[in-house]
Short mmCIF file of C-alpha atoms and ligand atoms in Angstrom, two decimals:
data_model
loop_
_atom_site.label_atom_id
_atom_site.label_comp_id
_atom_site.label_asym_id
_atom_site.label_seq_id
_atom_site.Cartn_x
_atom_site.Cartn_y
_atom_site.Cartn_z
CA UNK A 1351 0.00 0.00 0.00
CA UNK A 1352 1.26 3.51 -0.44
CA UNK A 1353 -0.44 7.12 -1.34
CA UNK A 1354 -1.67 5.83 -4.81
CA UNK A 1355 -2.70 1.58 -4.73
CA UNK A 1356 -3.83 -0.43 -1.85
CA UNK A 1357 -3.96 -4.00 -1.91
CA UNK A 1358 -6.63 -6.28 0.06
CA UNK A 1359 -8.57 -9.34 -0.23
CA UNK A 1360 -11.63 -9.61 -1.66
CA UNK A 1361 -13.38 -10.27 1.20
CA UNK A 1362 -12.47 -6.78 2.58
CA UNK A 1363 -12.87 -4.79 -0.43
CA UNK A 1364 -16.73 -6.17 -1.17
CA UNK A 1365 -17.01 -5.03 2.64
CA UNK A 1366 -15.67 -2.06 2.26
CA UNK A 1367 -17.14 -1.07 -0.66
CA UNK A 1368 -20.51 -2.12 -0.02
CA UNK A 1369 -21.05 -4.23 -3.17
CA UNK A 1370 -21.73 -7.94 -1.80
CA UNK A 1371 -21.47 -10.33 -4.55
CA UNK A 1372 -21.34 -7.73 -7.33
CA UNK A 1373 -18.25 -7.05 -9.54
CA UNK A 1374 -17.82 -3.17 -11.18
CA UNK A 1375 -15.11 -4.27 -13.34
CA UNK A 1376 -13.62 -7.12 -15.50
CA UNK A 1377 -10.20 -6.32 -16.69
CA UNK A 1378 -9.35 -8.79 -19.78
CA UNK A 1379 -5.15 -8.41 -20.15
CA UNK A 1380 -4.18 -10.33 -23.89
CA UNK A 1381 -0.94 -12.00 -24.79
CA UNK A 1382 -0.91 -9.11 -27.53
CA UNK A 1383 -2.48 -5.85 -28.49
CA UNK A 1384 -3.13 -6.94 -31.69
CA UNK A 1385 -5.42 -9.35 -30.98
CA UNK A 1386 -7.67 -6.39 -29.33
CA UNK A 1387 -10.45 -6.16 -32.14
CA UNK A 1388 -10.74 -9.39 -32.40
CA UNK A 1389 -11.47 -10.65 -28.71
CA UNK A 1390 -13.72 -7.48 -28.36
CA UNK A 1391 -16.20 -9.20 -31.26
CA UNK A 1392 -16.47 -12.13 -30.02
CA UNK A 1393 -17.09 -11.37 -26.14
CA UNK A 1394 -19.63 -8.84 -27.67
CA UNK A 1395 -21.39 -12.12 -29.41
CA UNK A 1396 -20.93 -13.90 -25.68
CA UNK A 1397 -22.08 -11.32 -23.66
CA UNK A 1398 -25.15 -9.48 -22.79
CA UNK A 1399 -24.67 -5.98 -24.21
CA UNK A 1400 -27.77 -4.58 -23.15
CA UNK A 1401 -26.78 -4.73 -19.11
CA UNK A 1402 -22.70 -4.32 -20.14
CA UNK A 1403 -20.38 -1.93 -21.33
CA UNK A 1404 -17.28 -3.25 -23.39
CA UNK A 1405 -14.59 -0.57 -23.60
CA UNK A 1406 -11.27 -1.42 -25.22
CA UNK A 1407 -8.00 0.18 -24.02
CA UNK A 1408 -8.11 2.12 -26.99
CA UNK A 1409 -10.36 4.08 -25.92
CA UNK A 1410 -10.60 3.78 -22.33
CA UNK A 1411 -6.69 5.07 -22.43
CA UNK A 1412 -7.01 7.14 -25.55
CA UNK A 1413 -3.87 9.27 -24.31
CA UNK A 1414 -1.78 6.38 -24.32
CA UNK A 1415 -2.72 5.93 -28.12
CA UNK A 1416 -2.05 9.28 -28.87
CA UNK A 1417 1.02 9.13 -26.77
CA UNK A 1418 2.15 6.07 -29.26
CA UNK A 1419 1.60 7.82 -32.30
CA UNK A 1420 3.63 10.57 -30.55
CA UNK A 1421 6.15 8.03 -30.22
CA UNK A 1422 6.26 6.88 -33.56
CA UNK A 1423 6.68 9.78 -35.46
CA UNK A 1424 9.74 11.19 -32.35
CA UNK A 1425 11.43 7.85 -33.21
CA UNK A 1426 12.92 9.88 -36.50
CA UNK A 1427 13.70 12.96 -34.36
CA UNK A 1428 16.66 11.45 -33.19
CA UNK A 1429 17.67 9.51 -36.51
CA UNK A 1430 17.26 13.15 -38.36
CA UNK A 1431 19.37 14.42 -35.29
CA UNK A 1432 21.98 12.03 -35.61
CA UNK A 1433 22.43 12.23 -39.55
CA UNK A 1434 22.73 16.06 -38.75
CA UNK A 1435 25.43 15.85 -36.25
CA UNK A 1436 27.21 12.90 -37.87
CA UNK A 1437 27.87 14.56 -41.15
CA UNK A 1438 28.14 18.16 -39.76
CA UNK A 1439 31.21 16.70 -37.25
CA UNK A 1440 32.43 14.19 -40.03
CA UNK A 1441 32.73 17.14 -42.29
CA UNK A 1442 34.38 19.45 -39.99
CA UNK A 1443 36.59 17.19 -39.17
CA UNK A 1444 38.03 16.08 -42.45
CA UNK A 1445 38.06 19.93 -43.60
CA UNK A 1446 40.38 20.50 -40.49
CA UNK A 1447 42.73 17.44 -41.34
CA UNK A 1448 42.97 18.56 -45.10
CA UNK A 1449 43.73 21.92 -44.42
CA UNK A 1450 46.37 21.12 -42.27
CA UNK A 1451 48.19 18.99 -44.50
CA UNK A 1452 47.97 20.90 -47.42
CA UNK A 1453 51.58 21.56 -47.74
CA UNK A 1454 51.98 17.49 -47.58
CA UNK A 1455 49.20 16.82 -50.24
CA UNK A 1456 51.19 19.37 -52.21
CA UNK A 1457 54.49 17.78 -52.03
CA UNK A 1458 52.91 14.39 -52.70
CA UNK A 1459 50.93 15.78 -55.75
CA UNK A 1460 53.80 17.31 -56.69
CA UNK A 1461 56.03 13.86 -56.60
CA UNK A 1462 53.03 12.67 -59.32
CA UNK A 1463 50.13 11.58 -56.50
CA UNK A 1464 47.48 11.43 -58.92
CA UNK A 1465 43.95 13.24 -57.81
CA UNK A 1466 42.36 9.84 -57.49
CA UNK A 1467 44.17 8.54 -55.36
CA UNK A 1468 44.39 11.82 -52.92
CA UNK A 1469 40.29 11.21 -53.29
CA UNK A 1470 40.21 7.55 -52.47
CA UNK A 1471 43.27 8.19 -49.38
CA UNK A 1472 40.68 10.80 -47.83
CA UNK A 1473 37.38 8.71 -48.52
CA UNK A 1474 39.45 5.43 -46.57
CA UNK A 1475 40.74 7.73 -44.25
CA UNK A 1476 37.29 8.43 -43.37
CA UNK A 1477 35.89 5.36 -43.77
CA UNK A 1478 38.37 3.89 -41.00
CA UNK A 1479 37.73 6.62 -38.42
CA UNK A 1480 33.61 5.82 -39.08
CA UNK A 1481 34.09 2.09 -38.40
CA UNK A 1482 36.37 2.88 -35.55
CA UNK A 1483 33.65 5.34 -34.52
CA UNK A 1484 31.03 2.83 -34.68
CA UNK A 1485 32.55 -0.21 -33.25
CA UNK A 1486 33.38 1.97 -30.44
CA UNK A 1487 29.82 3.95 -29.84
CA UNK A 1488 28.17 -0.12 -30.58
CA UNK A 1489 30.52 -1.65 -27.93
CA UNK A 1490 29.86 1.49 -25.13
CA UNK A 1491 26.03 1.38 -26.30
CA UNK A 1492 25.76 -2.31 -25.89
CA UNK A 1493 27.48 -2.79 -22.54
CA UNK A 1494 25.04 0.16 -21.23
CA UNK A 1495 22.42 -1.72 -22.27
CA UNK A 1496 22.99 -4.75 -21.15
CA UNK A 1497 23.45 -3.50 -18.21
CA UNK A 1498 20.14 -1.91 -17.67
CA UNK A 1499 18.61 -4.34 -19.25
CA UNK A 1500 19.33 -6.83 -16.41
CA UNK A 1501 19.26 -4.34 -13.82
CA UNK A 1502 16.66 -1.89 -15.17
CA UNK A 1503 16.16 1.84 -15.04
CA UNK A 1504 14.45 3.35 -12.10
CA UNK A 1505 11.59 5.46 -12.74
CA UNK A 1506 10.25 5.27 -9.32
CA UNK A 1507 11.29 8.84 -8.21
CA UNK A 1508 8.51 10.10 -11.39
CA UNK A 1509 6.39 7.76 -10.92
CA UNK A 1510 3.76 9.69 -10.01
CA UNK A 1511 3.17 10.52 -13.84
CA UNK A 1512 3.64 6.69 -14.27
CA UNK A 1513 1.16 5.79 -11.77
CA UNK A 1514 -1.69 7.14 -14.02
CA UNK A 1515 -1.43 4.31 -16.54
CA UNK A 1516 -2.45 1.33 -14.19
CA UNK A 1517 -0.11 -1.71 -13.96
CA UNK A 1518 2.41 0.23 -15.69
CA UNK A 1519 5.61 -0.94 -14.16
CA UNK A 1520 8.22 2.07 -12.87
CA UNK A 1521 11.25 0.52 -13.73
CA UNK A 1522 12.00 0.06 -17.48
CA UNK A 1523 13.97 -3.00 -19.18
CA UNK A 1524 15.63 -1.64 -22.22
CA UNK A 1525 15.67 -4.16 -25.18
CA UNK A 1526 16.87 -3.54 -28.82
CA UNK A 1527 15.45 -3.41 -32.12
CA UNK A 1528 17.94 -4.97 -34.28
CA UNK A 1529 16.11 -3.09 -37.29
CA UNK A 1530 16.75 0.33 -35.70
CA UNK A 1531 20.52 -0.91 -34.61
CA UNK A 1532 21.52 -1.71 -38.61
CA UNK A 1533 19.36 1.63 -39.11
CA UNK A 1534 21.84 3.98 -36.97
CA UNK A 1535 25.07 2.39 -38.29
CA UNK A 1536 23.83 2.81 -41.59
CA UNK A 1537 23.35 6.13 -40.77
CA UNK A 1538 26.42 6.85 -39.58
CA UNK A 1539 28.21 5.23 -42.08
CA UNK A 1540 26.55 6.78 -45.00
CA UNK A 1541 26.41 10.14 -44.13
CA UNK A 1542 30.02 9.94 -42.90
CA UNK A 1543 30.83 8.63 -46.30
CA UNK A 1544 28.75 11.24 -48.11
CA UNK A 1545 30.03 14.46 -46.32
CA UNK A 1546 33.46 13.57 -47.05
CA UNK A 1547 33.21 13.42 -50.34
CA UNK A 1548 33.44 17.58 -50.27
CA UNK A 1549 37.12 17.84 -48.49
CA UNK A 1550 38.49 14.92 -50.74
CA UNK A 1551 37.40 16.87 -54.02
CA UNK A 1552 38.51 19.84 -52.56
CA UNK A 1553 41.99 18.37 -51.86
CA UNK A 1554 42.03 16.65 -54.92
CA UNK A 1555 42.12 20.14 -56.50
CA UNK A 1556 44.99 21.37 -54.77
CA UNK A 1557 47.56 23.39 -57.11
CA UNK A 1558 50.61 21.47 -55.96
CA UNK A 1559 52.90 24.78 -56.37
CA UNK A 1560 50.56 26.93 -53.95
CA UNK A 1561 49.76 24.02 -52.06
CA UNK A 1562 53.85 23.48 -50.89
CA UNK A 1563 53.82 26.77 -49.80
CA UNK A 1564 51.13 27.13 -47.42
CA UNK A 1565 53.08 26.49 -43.61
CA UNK B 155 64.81 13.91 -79.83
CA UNK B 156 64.96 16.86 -77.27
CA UNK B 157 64.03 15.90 -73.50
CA UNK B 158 62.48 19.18 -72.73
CA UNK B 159 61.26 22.23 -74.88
CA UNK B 160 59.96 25.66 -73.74
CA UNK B 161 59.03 28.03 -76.58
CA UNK B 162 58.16 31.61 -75.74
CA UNK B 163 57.25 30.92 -72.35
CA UNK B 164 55.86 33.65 -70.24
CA UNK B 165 54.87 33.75 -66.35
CA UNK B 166 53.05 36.13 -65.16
CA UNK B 167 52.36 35.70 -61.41
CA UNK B 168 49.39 37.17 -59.50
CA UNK B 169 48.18 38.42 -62.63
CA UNK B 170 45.23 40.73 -61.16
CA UNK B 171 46.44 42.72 -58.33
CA UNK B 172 50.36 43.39 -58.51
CA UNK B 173 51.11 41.69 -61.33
CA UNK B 174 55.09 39.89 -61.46
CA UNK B 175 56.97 39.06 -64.49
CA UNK B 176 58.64 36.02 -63.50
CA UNK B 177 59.42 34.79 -66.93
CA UNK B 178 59.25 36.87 -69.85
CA UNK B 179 59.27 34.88 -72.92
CA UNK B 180 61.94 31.90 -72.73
CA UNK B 181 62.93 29.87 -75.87
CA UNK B 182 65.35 27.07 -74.15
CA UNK B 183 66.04 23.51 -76.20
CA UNK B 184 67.52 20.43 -73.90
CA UNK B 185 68.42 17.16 -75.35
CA UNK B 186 68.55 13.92 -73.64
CA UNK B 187 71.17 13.28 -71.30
CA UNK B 188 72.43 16.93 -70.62
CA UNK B 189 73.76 17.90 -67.22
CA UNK B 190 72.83 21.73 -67.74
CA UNK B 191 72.89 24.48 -64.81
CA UNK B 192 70.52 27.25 -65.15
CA UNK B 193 72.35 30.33 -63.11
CA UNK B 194 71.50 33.77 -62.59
CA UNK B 195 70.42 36.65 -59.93
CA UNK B 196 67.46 35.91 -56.93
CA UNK B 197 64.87 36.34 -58.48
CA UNK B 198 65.46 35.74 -61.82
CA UNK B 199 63.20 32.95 -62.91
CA UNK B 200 65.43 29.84 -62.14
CA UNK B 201 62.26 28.34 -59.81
CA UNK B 202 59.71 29.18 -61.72
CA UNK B 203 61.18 27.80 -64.88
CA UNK B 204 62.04 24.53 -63.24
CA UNK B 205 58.38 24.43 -61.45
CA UNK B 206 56.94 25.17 -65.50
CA UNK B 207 58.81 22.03 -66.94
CA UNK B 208 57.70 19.88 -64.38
CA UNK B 209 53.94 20.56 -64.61
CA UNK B 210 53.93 22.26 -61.15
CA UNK B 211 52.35 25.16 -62.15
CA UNK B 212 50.57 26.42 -65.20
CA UNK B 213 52.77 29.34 -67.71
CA UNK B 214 50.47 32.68 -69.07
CA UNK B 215 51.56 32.12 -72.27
CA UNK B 216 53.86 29.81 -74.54
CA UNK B 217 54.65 25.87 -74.76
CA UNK B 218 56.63 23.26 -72.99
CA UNK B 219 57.55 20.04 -74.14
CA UNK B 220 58.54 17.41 -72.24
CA UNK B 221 59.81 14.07 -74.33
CA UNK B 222 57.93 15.36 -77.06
CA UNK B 223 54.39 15.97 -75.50
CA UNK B 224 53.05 19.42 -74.99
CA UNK B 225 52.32 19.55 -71.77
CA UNK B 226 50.73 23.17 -70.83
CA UNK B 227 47.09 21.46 -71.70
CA UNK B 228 47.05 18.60 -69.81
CA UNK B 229 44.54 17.65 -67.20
CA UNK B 230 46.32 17.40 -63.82
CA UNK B 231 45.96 13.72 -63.71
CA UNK B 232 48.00 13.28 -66.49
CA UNK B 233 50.78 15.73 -65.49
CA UNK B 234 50.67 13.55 -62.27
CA UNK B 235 51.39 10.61 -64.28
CA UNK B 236 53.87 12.46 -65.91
CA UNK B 237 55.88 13.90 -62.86
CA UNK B 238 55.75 10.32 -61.40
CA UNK B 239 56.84 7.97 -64.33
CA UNK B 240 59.24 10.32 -65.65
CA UNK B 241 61.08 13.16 -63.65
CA UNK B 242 62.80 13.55 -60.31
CA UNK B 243 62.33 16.84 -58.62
CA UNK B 244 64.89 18.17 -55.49
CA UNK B 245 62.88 21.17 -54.51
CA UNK B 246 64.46 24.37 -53.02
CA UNK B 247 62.73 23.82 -49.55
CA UNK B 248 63.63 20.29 -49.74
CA UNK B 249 59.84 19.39 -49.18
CA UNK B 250 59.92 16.11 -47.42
CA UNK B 251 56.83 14.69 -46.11
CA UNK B 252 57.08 15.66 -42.06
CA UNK B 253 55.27 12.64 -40.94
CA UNK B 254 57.61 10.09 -42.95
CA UNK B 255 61.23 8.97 -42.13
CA UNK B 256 63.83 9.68 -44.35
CA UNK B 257 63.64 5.82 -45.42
CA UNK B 258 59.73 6.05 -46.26
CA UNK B 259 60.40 9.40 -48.05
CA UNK B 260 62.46 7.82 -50.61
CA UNK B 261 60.55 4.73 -51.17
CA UNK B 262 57.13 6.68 -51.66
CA UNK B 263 57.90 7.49 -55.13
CA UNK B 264 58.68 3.57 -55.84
CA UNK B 265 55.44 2.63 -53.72
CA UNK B 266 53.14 5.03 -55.99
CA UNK B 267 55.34 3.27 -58.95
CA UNK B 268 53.74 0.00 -58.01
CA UNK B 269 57.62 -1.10 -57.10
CA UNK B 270 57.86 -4.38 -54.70
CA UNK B 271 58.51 -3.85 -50.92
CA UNK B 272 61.72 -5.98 -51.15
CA UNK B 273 63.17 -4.04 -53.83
CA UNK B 274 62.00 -0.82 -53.17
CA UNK B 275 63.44 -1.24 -49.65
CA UNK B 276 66.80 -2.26 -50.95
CA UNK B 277 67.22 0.48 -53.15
CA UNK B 278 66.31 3.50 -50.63
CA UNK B 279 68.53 1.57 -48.33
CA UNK B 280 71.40 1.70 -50.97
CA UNK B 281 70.46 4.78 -52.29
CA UNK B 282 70.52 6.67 -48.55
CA UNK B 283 73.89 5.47 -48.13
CA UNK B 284 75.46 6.54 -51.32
CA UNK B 285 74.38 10.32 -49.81
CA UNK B 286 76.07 9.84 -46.25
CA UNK B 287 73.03 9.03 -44.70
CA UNK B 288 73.32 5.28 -43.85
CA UNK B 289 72.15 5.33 -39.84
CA UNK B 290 69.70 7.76 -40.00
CA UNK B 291 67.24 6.38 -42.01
CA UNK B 292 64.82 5.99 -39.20
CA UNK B 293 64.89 9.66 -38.61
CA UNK B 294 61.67 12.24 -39.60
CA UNK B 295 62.82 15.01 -41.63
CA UNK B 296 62.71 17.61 -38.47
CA UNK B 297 65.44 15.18 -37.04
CA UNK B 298 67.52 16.28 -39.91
CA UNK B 299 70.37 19.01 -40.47
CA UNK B 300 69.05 21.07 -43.45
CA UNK B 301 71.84 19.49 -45.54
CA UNK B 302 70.85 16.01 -44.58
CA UNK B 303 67.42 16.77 -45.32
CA UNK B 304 68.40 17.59 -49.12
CA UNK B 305 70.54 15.01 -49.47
CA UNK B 306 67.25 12.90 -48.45
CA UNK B 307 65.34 14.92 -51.21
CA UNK B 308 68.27 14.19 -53.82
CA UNK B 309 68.25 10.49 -52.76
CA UNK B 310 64.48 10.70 -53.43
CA UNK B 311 64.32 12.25 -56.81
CA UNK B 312 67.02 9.91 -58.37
CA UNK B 313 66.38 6.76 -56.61
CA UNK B 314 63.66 5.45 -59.07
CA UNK B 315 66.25 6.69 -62.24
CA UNK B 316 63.47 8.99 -64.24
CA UNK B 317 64.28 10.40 -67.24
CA UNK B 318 64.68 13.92 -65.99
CA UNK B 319 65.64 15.78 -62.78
CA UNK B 320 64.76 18.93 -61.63
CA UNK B 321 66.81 19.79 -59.11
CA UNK B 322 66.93 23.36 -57.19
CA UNK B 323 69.42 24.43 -55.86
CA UNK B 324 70.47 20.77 -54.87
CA UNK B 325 73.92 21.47 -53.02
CA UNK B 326 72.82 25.27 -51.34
CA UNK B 327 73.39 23.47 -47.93
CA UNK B 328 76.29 21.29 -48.13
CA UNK B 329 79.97 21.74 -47.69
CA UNK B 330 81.26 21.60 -50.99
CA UNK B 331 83.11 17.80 -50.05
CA UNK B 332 79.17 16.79 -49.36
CA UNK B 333 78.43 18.57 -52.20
CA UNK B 334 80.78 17.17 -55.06
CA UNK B 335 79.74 13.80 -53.70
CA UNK B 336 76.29 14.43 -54.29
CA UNK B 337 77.16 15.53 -57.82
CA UNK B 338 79.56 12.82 -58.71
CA UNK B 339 76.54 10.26 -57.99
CA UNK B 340 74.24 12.53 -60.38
CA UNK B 341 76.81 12.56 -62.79
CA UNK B 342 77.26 9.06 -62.77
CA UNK B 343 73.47 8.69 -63.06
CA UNK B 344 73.47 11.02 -66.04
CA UNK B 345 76.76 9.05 -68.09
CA UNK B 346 75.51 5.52 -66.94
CA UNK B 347 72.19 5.98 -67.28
CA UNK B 348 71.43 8.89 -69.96
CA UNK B 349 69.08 10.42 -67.20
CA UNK B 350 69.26 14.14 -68.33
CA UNK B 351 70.20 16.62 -65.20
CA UNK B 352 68.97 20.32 -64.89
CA UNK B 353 69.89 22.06 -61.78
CA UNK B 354 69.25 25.40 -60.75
CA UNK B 355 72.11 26.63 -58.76
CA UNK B 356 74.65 29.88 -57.23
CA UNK B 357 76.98 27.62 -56.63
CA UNK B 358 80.12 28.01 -58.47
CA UNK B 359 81.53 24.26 -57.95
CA UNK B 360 78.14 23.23 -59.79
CA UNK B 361 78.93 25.31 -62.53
CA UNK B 362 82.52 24.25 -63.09
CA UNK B 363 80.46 20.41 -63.02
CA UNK B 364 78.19 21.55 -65.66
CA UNK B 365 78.47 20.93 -69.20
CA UNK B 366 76.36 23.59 -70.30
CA UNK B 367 75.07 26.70 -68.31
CA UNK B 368 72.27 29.11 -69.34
CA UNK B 369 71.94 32.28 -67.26
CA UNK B 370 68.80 33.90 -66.91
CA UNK B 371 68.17 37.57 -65.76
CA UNK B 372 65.24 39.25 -65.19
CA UNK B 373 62.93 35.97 -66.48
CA UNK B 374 64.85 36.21 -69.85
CA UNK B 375 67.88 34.25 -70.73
CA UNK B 376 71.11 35.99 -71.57
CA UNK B 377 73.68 33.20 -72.85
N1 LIG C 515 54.04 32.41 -55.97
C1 LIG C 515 54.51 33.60 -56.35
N2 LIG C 515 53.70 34.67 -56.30
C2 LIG C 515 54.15 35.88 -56.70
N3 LIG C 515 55.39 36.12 -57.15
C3 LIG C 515 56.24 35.10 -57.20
C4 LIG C 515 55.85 33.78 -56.80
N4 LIG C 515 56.92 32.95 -56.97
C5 LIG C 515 57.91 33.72 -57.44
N5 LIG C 515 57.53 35.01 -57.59
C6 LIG C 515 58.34 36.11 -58.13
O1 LIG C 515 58.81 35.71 -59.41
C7 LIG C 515 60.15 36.08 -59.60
C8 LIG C 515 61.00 34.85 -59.91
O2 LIG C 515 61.03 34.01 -58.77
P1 LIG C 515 61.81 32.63 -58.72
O3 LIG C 515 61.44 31.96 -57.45
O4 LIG C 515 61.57 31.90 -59.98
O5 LIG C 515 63.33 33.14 -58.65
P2 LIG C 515 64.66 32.29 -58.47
O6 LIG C 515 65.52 32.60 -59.62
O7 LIG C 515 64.35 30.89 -58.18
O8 LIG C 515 65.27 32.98 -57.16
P3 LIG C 515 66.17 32.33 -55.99
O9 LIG C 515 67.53 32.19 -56.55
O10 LIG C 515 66.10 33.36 -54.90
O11 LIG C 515 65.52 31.02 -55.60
C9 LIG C 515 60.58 36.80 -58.34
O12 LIG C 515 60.49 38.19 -58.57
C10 LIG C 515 59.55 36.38 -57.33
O13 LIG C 515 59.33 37.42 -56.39
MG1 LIG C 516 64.55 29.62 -56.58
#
C-alpha cells in the first residue's frame, strides 16, 4: 500500500465497498495488443450488451494511443538528429585534417600523387575513423544496455506521472530493435561517407605549387 | 629527340592585383642526357622555370615540351602521371613529407610506382647510403640538419632513375666535399644511365660540373 494503490482481499474490499457479490469491473489483459479487435467481437457475441459496457483500451486510455503515435513519429527525431550531427562533425573534421596537411598533399601531388588517389586516401581515411567510430559507440552502447537491461532503469522517483497508466511498471527494461541498430550504423556510415566526399574533391584540387607553400 | 622544350614561355604571377613578371618569354632547347645548370640573380626565374617544366604550375603564355608531349594542356591527372613515371624533382625547400622517415620518403615514389617492398626497400637503403646518410634512415625530416634533409630529397628524386631531374638548388646546404659527392653520384646517373640533369644553382663548384650553363636575368635568358 502507499499514497496511490492499496492492496486487500476480496473479502475486505466487497465489505468495504458495499457491493456484496457484485463485480464493477472485468479487466481482460491479452498476450498481444493486436489481438484487441478481435477478442472485443467475439465477447460482444458472448455477452449481454444490453446490461454491459465493453470498452477497449483504446479508448478507455485514448492518451496512451495518442502518446504512441507521438512516439512513432519522435522515433525519426533522433535519426534526423543524428544524420545532422554525424555529417556536420564528419565534415568538420576532415576539412580540419585537409587543411592542415595541405603543404603534404602538395608535395605528394607534386612527386606525381594522382587526384584519385588523394580522393580515395581521404574517402578510406574516413571510412576507418567511421568504423572505428562505430565499433566503439556499438561496444559502449551495448554494454550500457545490457546492463540496464538486467538491472533496469528506475523510474520510481517520477512515478507519479507513471502511476496514471495502471499496472504500468516504474522501472523500465531496455531491449533492442535490431532493425533500428543496422538503421543507426547505416546512418552513420553513409552520411560519414557522403560528407566527405566535399574535403576529398577539394583536396584533390589542390595546385601542388601553392599548395607546398602554405606552412 | 629533345628531352624538354619551352618556346616563348611567359609567367606572369598574380596576374590581377600586382602583377610579377617572372618569366618573360623563354625559348630554351635540352636534349637527352644533358647535365645543364641554369644560373642567374634571386629572383630571376630559375624556380619558376624549373616548377613550369615539371607541370607544377601552369605558364600565361607559350609551350613546354617534355619528351615530345606538350604539356601546358594537360589535365592534372596526367601531369601527375607524368611527374611520377618520368622526372625527379629536389625542390628548393627540400619538401619532405614531415610525418615520414627519411627511409619512407624515398621509397614513396617507388610505392606510388607500383615497385615491390623488397626491392623498393633495398634500393632507398642503398640509395641513402650513397648520400652519407646510412644510420639515419629511421629519422623524420625535423630530425635532420638542413643538408641532410636535401641530401634525403636528392636520394628521393634519383632513386627510381626517371628520365629527368629537376633539381633546385640541390647542393645550397652542403659543404662543398658533401656537395661534389652528391654531384659525382648525379653525374654518374646522367653518363651511366642517360638520365638528363637540370639544376638550378649559385653555386660556383656546380657550374665548373656543368656541361652547359644558361643564365637567366630578369625571367629572360642571356647566354
Ligand atoms: N608564388 C609567387 N607569387 C608571386 N610572385 C612570385 C611567386 N613565386 C615567385 N615570384 C616572383 O617571381 C620572380 C621569380 O622568382 P623565382 O622563385 O623563380 O626566382 P629564383 O631565380 O628561383 O630565385 P632564388 O635564386 O632566390 O631562388 C621573383 O620576382 C619572385 O618574387
Ligand atoms: Mg629559386
Amino acid at each position: 500500500m502507499d499514497s496511490a494503490l492499496v492492496v486487500m482481499s476480496l473479502g475486505d474490499a466487497k465489505i468495504l465497498t458495499g457491493l456484496g457479490e457484485d463485480v464493477t469491473e472485468i479487466t481482460v489483459f491479452l498476450d498481444s495488443s493486436i489481438n484487441t479487435e478481435e477478442v472485443m467481437e467475439s465477447l460482444k457475441k458472448r455477452l449481454d450488451m444490453g446490461k454491459l459496457e465493453l470498452v477497449s483500451w483504446k479508448e478507455l486510455l485514448a492518451f496512451l494511443l495518442d502518446l504512441q503515435t507521438f512516439a512513432e513519429v519522435f522515433k525519426y527525431i533522433p535519426l534526423v538528429i543524428l544524420i545532422v550531427v554525424t555529417s556536420l562533425g564528419i565534415l568538420n573534421t576532415i576539412l580540419m585534417s585537409v587543411t592542415e596537411r595541405t603543404r603534404e598533399l602538395g608535395i605528394m601531388m607534386a612527386l606525381g600523387t594522382g587526384p584519385s588517389r588523394i580522393i580515395s586516401l581521404i574517402m578510406l581515411e574516413t571510412a576507418i575513423m567511421g568504423l572505428t567510430g562505430i565499433i566503439l559507440g556499438v561496444s559502449g552502447g551495448m554494454s550500457l544496455l545490457s546492463y540496464f537491461s538486467k538491472k533496469g532503469i528506475d523510474f520510481s522517483k517520477w512515478s507519479e506521472g507513471l502511476r496514471t497508466i495502471p499496472f504500468h511498471p516504474t522501472t523500465i527494461y531496455p531491449i533492442i530493435e535490431p532493425m533500428s541498430f543496422y538503421l543507426a550504423i547505416g546512418v552513420v556510415f553513409v552520411s560519414a561517407v557522403v560528407s566527405a566526399l566535399y574535403p576529398a574533391y577539394k583536396a584533390a584540387g589542390l595546385r601542388p605549387m601553392e599548395a607546398m607553400r602554405v606552412v | 629527340m629533345e628531352s624538354v622544350k619551352v618556346l616563348a614561355l611567359r609567367k606572369v604571377y598574380n596576374e590581377k592585383r600586382m602583377p610579377v613578371e617572372a618569366l618573360q618569354g623563354v625559348d630554351l632547347s635540352i636534349e637527352k642526357g644533358e647535365f645543364l645548370a641554369l644560373v642567374g640573380p634571386s629572383g630571376s626565374g630559375k624556380t619558376t622555370l624549373l616548377n613550369l617544366i615539371g607541370g607544377l604550375d601552369r605558364p600565361t603564355e607559350g609551350k613546354i615540351f617534355v619528351e615530345g608531349r606538350e604539356i601546358t594542356e594537360l589535365p592534372s591527372s596526367e601531369l601527375a602521371e607524368l611527374r611520377l613515371r618520368r622526372i625527379g624533382f629536389v625542390f628548393q625547400e627540400y619538401n619532405l613529407i614531415p610525418v615520414l622517415t627519411a627511409l619512407e620518403n624515398v621509397e614513396y615514389v617507388m610505392l606510388l610506382q607500383g615497385v615491390k617492398e623488397m626491392d623498393r626497400r633495398e634500393r632507398a637503403l642503398a640509395i641513402l647510403k650513397e648520400v652519407g646518410l646510412e644510420g639515419m634512415e629511421k629519422r623524420k625530416p625535423r630530425e635532420l640538419s638542413g643538408g641532410q634533409q636535401q641530401r634525403v630529397a636528392v636520394a628521393r628524386s634519383i632513386v627510381s632513375e626517371p628520365a629527368i631531374v629537376l633539381a633546385d638548388e640541390p647542393t645550397a646546404n652542403l659543404d662543398s666535399n658533401t656537395g661534389a659527392a652528391l654531384l659525382d653520384l648525379m653525374r654518374g646517373l646522367n653518363e651511366k644511365k642517360g638520365v638528363t640533369f637540370i639544376f638550378s644553382t649559385h653555386d660556383s663548384m656546380v657550374m665548373e660540373r656543368a656541361r652547359r650553363i644558361v643564365r637567366l636575368k630578369d625571367g629572360t635568358i642571356v647566354a
